[in-house]
PDB file of C-alpha atoms in Angstrom:
ATOM      1  CA  MET A   1      -2.871 149.229-147.335  1.00 46.00           C
ATOM      2  CA  SER A   2      -4.959 148.109-150.236  1.00 46.00           C
ATOM      3  CA  SER A   3      -7.724 145.547-150.172  1.00 47.00           C
ATOM      4  CA  ALA A   4      -8.364 142.993-152.871  1.00 53.00           C
ATOM      5  CA  TYR A   5     -12.094 143.655-152.518  1.00 46.00           C
ATOM      6  CA  THR A   6     -14.073 146.725-153.515  1.00 50.00           C
ATOM      7  CA  ALA A   7     -17.369 148.032-152.180  1.00 52.00           C
ATOM      8  CA  ASP A   8     -19.051 146.562-155.262  1.00 55.00           C
ATOM      9  CA  ASP A   9     -17.959 143.066-154.244  1.00 52.00           C
ATOM     10  CA  TYR A  10     -19.960 143.321-151.024  1.00 51.00           C
ATOM     11  CA  SER A  11     -23.110 144.532-152.756  1.00 57.00           C
ATOM     12  CA  LYS A  12     -23.378 141.451-154.993  1.00 57.00           C
ATOM     13  CA  PRO A  13     -25.694 138.699-153.810  1.00 59.00           C
ATOM     14  CA  ILE A  14     -23.996 135.580-152.537  1.00 56.00           C
ATOM     15  CA  PRO A  15     -24.896 132.667-154.785  1.00 58.00           C
ATOM     16  CA  ILE A  16     -27.037 130.104-152.998  1.00 61.00           C
ATOM     17  CA  LYS A  17     -26.917 126.496-154.067  1.00 64.00           C
ATOM     18  CA  LYS A  18     -30.381 125.567-155.222  1.00 74.00           C
ATOM     19  CA  LYS A  19     -31.649 122.270-153.878  1.00 82.00           C
ATOM     20  CA  THR A  20     -32.537 119.525-156.294  1.00 92.00           C
ATOM     21  CA  ASN A  21     -36.010 118.019-156.342  1.00 94.00           C
ATOM     22  CA  TRP A  22     -34.523 114.878-154.732  1.00 95.00           C
ATOM     23  CA  GLU A  23     -33.149 116.963-151.839  1.00 96.00           C
ATOM     24  CA  HIS A  24     -36.540 118.663-151.405  1.00 95.00           C
ATOM     25  CA  PHE A  25     -38.173 115.233-151.412  1.00 97.00           C
ATOM     26  CA  ILE A  26     -35.825 113.883-148.729  1.00 98.00           C
ATOM     27  CA  ASP A  27     -36.419 117.025-146.644  1.00 97.00           C
ATOM     28  CA  ALA A  28     -40.174 116.424-146.951  1.00 98.00           C
ATOM     29  CA  VAL A  29     -39.860 112.811-145.792  1.00 98.00           C
ATOM     30  CA  ILE A  30     -37.684 113.935-142.871  1.00 98.00           C
ATOM     31  CA  GLU A  31     -40.287 116.545-141.921  1.00 98.00           C
ATOM     32  CA  VAL A  32     -43.082 113.967-141.935  1.00 98.00           C
ATOM     33  CA  GLU A  33     -41.048 111.298-140.141  1.00 97.00           C
ATOM     34  CA  SER A  34     -39.457 113.318-137.341  1.00 97.00           C
ATOM     35  CA  GLY A  35     -40.132 117.019-137.778  1.00 97.00           C
ATOM     36  CA  GLY A  36     -36.410 117.310-138.544  1.00 97.00           C
ATOM     37  CA  ASP A  37     -35.240 115.875-135.223  1.00 97.00           C
ATOM     38  CA  ASP A  38     -32.088 113.768-135.704  1.00 97.00           C
ATOM     39  CA  SER A  39     -32.477 112.238-132.246  1.00 96.00           C
ATOM     40  CA  ALA A  40     -36.186 111.374-132.543  1.00 96.00           C
ATOM     41  CA  ILE A  41     -37.303 108.046-131.157  1.00 94.00           C
ATOM     42  CA  GLY A  42     -40.521 106.788-132.663  1.00 91.00           C
ATOM     43  CA  ASP A  43     -42.873 103.943-132.141  1.00 82.00           C
ATOM     44  CA  ARG A  44     -41.693 100.519-131.146  1.00 73.00           C
ATOM     45  CA  HIS A  45     -42.357  97.552-133.362  1.00 67.00           C
ATOM     46  CA  LEU A  46     -41.546  94.260-131.672  1.00 64.00           C
ATOM     47  CA  GLY A  47     -39.768  96.273-128.996  1.00 73.00           C
ATOM     48  CA  LYS A  48     -37.356  97.891-131.469  1.00 83.00           C
ATOM     49  CA  PRO A  49     -37.937 101.604-132.041  1.00 90.00           C
ATOM     50  CA  SER A  50     -37.583 103.570-135.223  1.00 95.00           C
ATOM     51  CA  VAL A  51     -35.077 106.357-134.627  1.00 97.00           C
ATOM     52  CA  GLY A  52     -33.400 109.368-136.197  1.00 98.00           C
ATOM     53  CA  CYS A  53     -34.593 111.959-138.656  1.00 98.00           C
ATOM     54  CA  LEU A  54     -35.913 109.298-141.044  1.00 98.00           C
ATOM     55  CA  GLN A  55     -37.227 106.966-138.314  1.00 97.00           C
ATOM     56  CA  ILE A  56     -35.177 103.977-139.428  1.00 97.00           C
ATOM     57  CA  ARG A  57     -35.865 100.586-137.902  1.00 95.00           C
ATOM     58  CA  PRO A  58     -33.156  97.973-137.263  1.00 95.00           C
ATOM     59  CA  ILE A  59     -34.560  95.785-140.048  1.00 93.00           C
ATOM     60  CA  ALA A  60     -33.920  98.592-142.565  1.00 95.00           C
ATOM     61  CA  VAL A  61     -30.275  98.843-141.460  1.00 97.00           C
ATOM     62  CA  ARG A  62     -29.925  95.087-141.941  1.00 96.00           C
ATOM     63  CA  GLU A  63     -31.499  95.307-145.395  1.00 96.00           C
ATOM     64  CA  VAL A  64     -29.199  98.141-146.485  1.00 97.00           C
ATOM     65  CA  ASN A  65     -26.167  96.175-145.292  1.00 97.00           C
ATOM     66  CA  ARG A  66     -27.422  93.092-147.130  1.00 96.00           C
ATOM     67  CA  LEU A  67     -27.795  95.134-150.333  1.00 95.00           C
ATOM     68  CA  LEU A  68     -24.326  96.624-149.974  1.00 96.00           C
ATOM     69  CA  GLU A  69     -22.855  93.173-149.470  1.00 95.00           C
ATOM     70  CA  SER A  70     -24.647  91.898-152.584  1.00 94.00           C
ATOM     71  CA  TYR A  71     -23.087  94.767-154.567  1.00 92.00           C
ATOM     72  CA  GLY A  72     -19.647  93.868-153.233  1.00 93.00           C
ATOM     73  CA  VAL A  73     -19.415  97.173-151.365  1.00 91.00           C
ATOM     74  CA  ASP A  74     -17.351  97.243-148.194  1.00 84.00           C
ATOM     75  CA  GLY A  75     -18.644  99.007-145.137  1.00 79.00           C
ATOM     76  CA  LYS A  76     -21.683  98.488-143.053  1.00 94.00           C
ATOM     77  CA  TYR A  77     -24.074 100.761-141.287  1.00 98.00           C
ATOM     78  CA  THR A  78     -24.655 100.428-137.560  1.00 97.00           C
ATOM     79  CA  LEU A  79     -27.787 101.042-135.549  1.00 97.00           C
ATOM     80  CA  ASP A  80     -26.153 104.217-134.183  1.00 97.00           C
ATOM     81  CA  ASP A  81     -25.819 105.531-137.766  1.00 98.00           C
ATOM     82  CA  ARG A  82     -29.581 106.120-137.718  1.00 98.00           C
ATOM     83  CA  TYR A  83     -28.932 109.190-135.548  1.00 98.00           C
ATOM     84  CA  ASP A  84     -26.566 110.668-138.151  1.00 98.00           C
ATOM     85  CA  ARG A  85     -28.527 112.668-140.729  1.00 98.00           C
ATOM     86  CA  GLY A  86     -26.019 112.112-143.521  1.00 98.00           C
ATOM     87  CA  LYS A  87     -25.846 108.369-142.984  1.00 98.00           C
ATOM     88  CA  SER A  88     -29.620 108.145-142.616  1.00 98.00           C
ATOM     89  CA  ILE A  89     -30.032 109.880-145.970  1.00 98.00           C
ATOM     90  CA  GLU A  90     -27.496 107.486-147.509  1.00 97.00           C
ATOM     91  CA  MET A  91     -29.490 104.504-146.220  1.00 97.00           C
ATOM     92  CA  PHE A  92     -32.741 106.053-147.475  1.00 98.00           C
ATOM     93  CA  SER A  93     -31.169 106.584-150.904  1.00 97.00           C
ATOM     94  CA  ILE A  94     -29.882 103.009-151.070  1.00 96.00           C
ATOM     95  CA  MET A  95     -33.392 101.765-150.346  1.00 96.00           C
ATOM     96  CA  ALA A  96     -34.846 104.177-152.926  1.00 96.00           C
ATOM     97  CA  ASP A  97     -32.464 102.774-155.541  1.00 93.00           C
ATOM     98  CA  GLN A  98     -34.325  99.476-155.213  1.00 91.00           C
ATOM     99  CA  VAL A  99     -37.402 100.964-156.858  1.00 89.00           C
ATOM    100  CA  GLU A 100     -37.670  99.628-160.376  1.00 81.00           C
ATOM    101  CA  CYS A 101     -38.624 102.470-162.615  1.00 75.00           C
ATOM    102  CA  CYS A 102     -38.497 103.405-166.176  1.00 72.00           C
ATOM    103  CA  GLU A 103     -38.821 106.402-168.424  1.00 77.00           C
ATOM    104  CA  PHE A 104     -42.582 106.022-168.383  1.00 85.00           C
ATOM    105  CA  ILE A 105     -43.161 107.308-164.865  1.00 90.00           C
ATOM    106  CA  SER A 106     -42.895 110.890-163.759  1.00 92.00           C
ATOM    107  CA  GLU A 107     -40.630 112.155-161.023  1.00 93.00           C
ATOM    108  CA  GLU A 108     -43.648 112.576-158.748  1.00 95.00           C
ATOM    109  CA  GLU A 109     -44.740 108.989-159.383  1.00 95.00           C
ATOM    110  CA  PHE A 110     -41.234 107.815-158.506  1.00 95.00           C
ATOM    111  CA  PHE A 111     -41.279 109.882-155.299  1.00 96.00           C
ATOM    112  CA  GLU A 112     -44.677 108.417-154.410  1.00 97.00           C
ATOM    113  CA  ILE A 113     -43.429 104.848-154.825  1.00 96.00           C
ATOM    114  CA  VAL A 114     -40.321 105.578-152.748  1.00 97.00           C
ATOM    115  CA  ALA A 115     -42.308 107.302-149.981  1.00 98.00           C
ATOM    116  CA  ARG A 116     -44.986 104.643-149.783  1.00 98.00           C
ATOM    117  CA  ARG A 117     -42.412 101.836-149.724  1.00 96.00           C
ATOM    118  CA  TRP A 118     -40.460 103.713-147.040  1.00 97.00           C
ATOM    119  CA  ASN A 119     -43.626 103.842-144.966  1.00 96.00           C
ATOM    120  CA  GLY A 120     -45.085 100.443-145.762  1.00 95.00           C
ATOM    121  CA  GLY A 121     -42.216  98.166-146.736  1.00 93.00           C
ATOM    122  CA  PRO A 122     -41.433  96.531-150.066  1.00 92.00           C
ATOM    123  CA  ARG A 123     -45.128  96.296-151.011  1.00 94.00           C
ATOM    124  CA  GLY A 124     -45.986  99.680-149.513  1.00 94.00           C
ATOM    125  CA  ALA A 125     -46.735 101.309-152.861  1.00 95.00           C
ATOM    126  CA  ARG A 126     -49.695  98.918-153.210  1.00 96.00           C
ATOM    127  CA  LYS A 127     -51.080  99.348-149.692  1.00 97.00           C
ATOM    128  CA  LYS A 128     -54.040 101.645-149.085  1.00 97.00           C
ATOM    129  CA  SER A 129     -52.606 102.386-145.645  1.00 96.00           C
ATOM    130  CA  THR A 130     -49.688 104.337-147.177  1.00 97.00           C
ATOM    131  CA  ILE A 131     -51.784 106.756-149.243  1.00 98.00           C
ATOM    132  CA  LYS A 132     -52.297 109.153-146.327  1.00 98.00           C
ATOM    133  CA  TYR A 133     -48.549 109.105-145.627  1.00 98.00           C
ATOM    134  CA  TRP A 134     -47.788 109.978-149.257  1.00 98.00           C
ATOM    135  CA  GLU A 135     -50.263 112.872-149.110  1.00 98.00           C
ATOM    136  CA  LYS A 136     -48.389 114.312-146.106  1.00 98.00           C
ATOM    137  CA  VAL A 137     -45.015 113.934-147.827  1.00 98.00           C
ATOM    138  CA  LYS A 138     -46.358 115.445-151.057  1.00 97.00           C
ATOM    139  CA  LEU A 139     -47.780 118.446-149.207  1.00 97.00           C
ATOM    140  CA  SER A 140     -44.479 119.033-147.402  1.00 96.00           C
ATOM    141  CA  TYR A 141     -42.561 118.567-150.678  1.00 95.00           C
ATOM    142  CA  TYR A 142     -44.569 121.192-152.560  1.00 92.00           C
ATOM    143  CA  ASP A 143     -44.402 123.590-149.587  1.00 87.00           C
ATOM    144  CA  ARG A 144     -40.589 123.356-149.764  1.00 75.00           C
ATOM    145  CA  LYS A 145     -40.400 123.947-153.497  1.00 67.00           C
ATOM    146  CA  ILE A 146     -42.244 127.283-153.333  1.00 65.00           C
TER     147      ILE A 146
END
């Protein structure tokens, strides 16, 4: 009985998909928001908690659905989707797409704007209160890239 594989095939390293900077950035935000816990329940604002790995509030789900509707995209996210890592990342990415940027800002500047808006709302990039949050995300981001 002959095998299609040789001993040399098993000695070769298995290729590992390298994460993009965007994926490292999302991982850093997840680490800061929930420590990676998809079932995390955070603080309550007006009695409605932020939940999931990205600590998404109900108002963010509504905003994402409003954006999708304005783009003519079918499908809506539910509050339960906040506990699903993949769907949470999709919602985060939809919100990040709202950041107006141009070729004149660096990737890190873009990540800072996204992170600070995620933490502080649409004007979060201008709030002093979000600087500390960005510093935590940035530290986690660079730790992941090493």
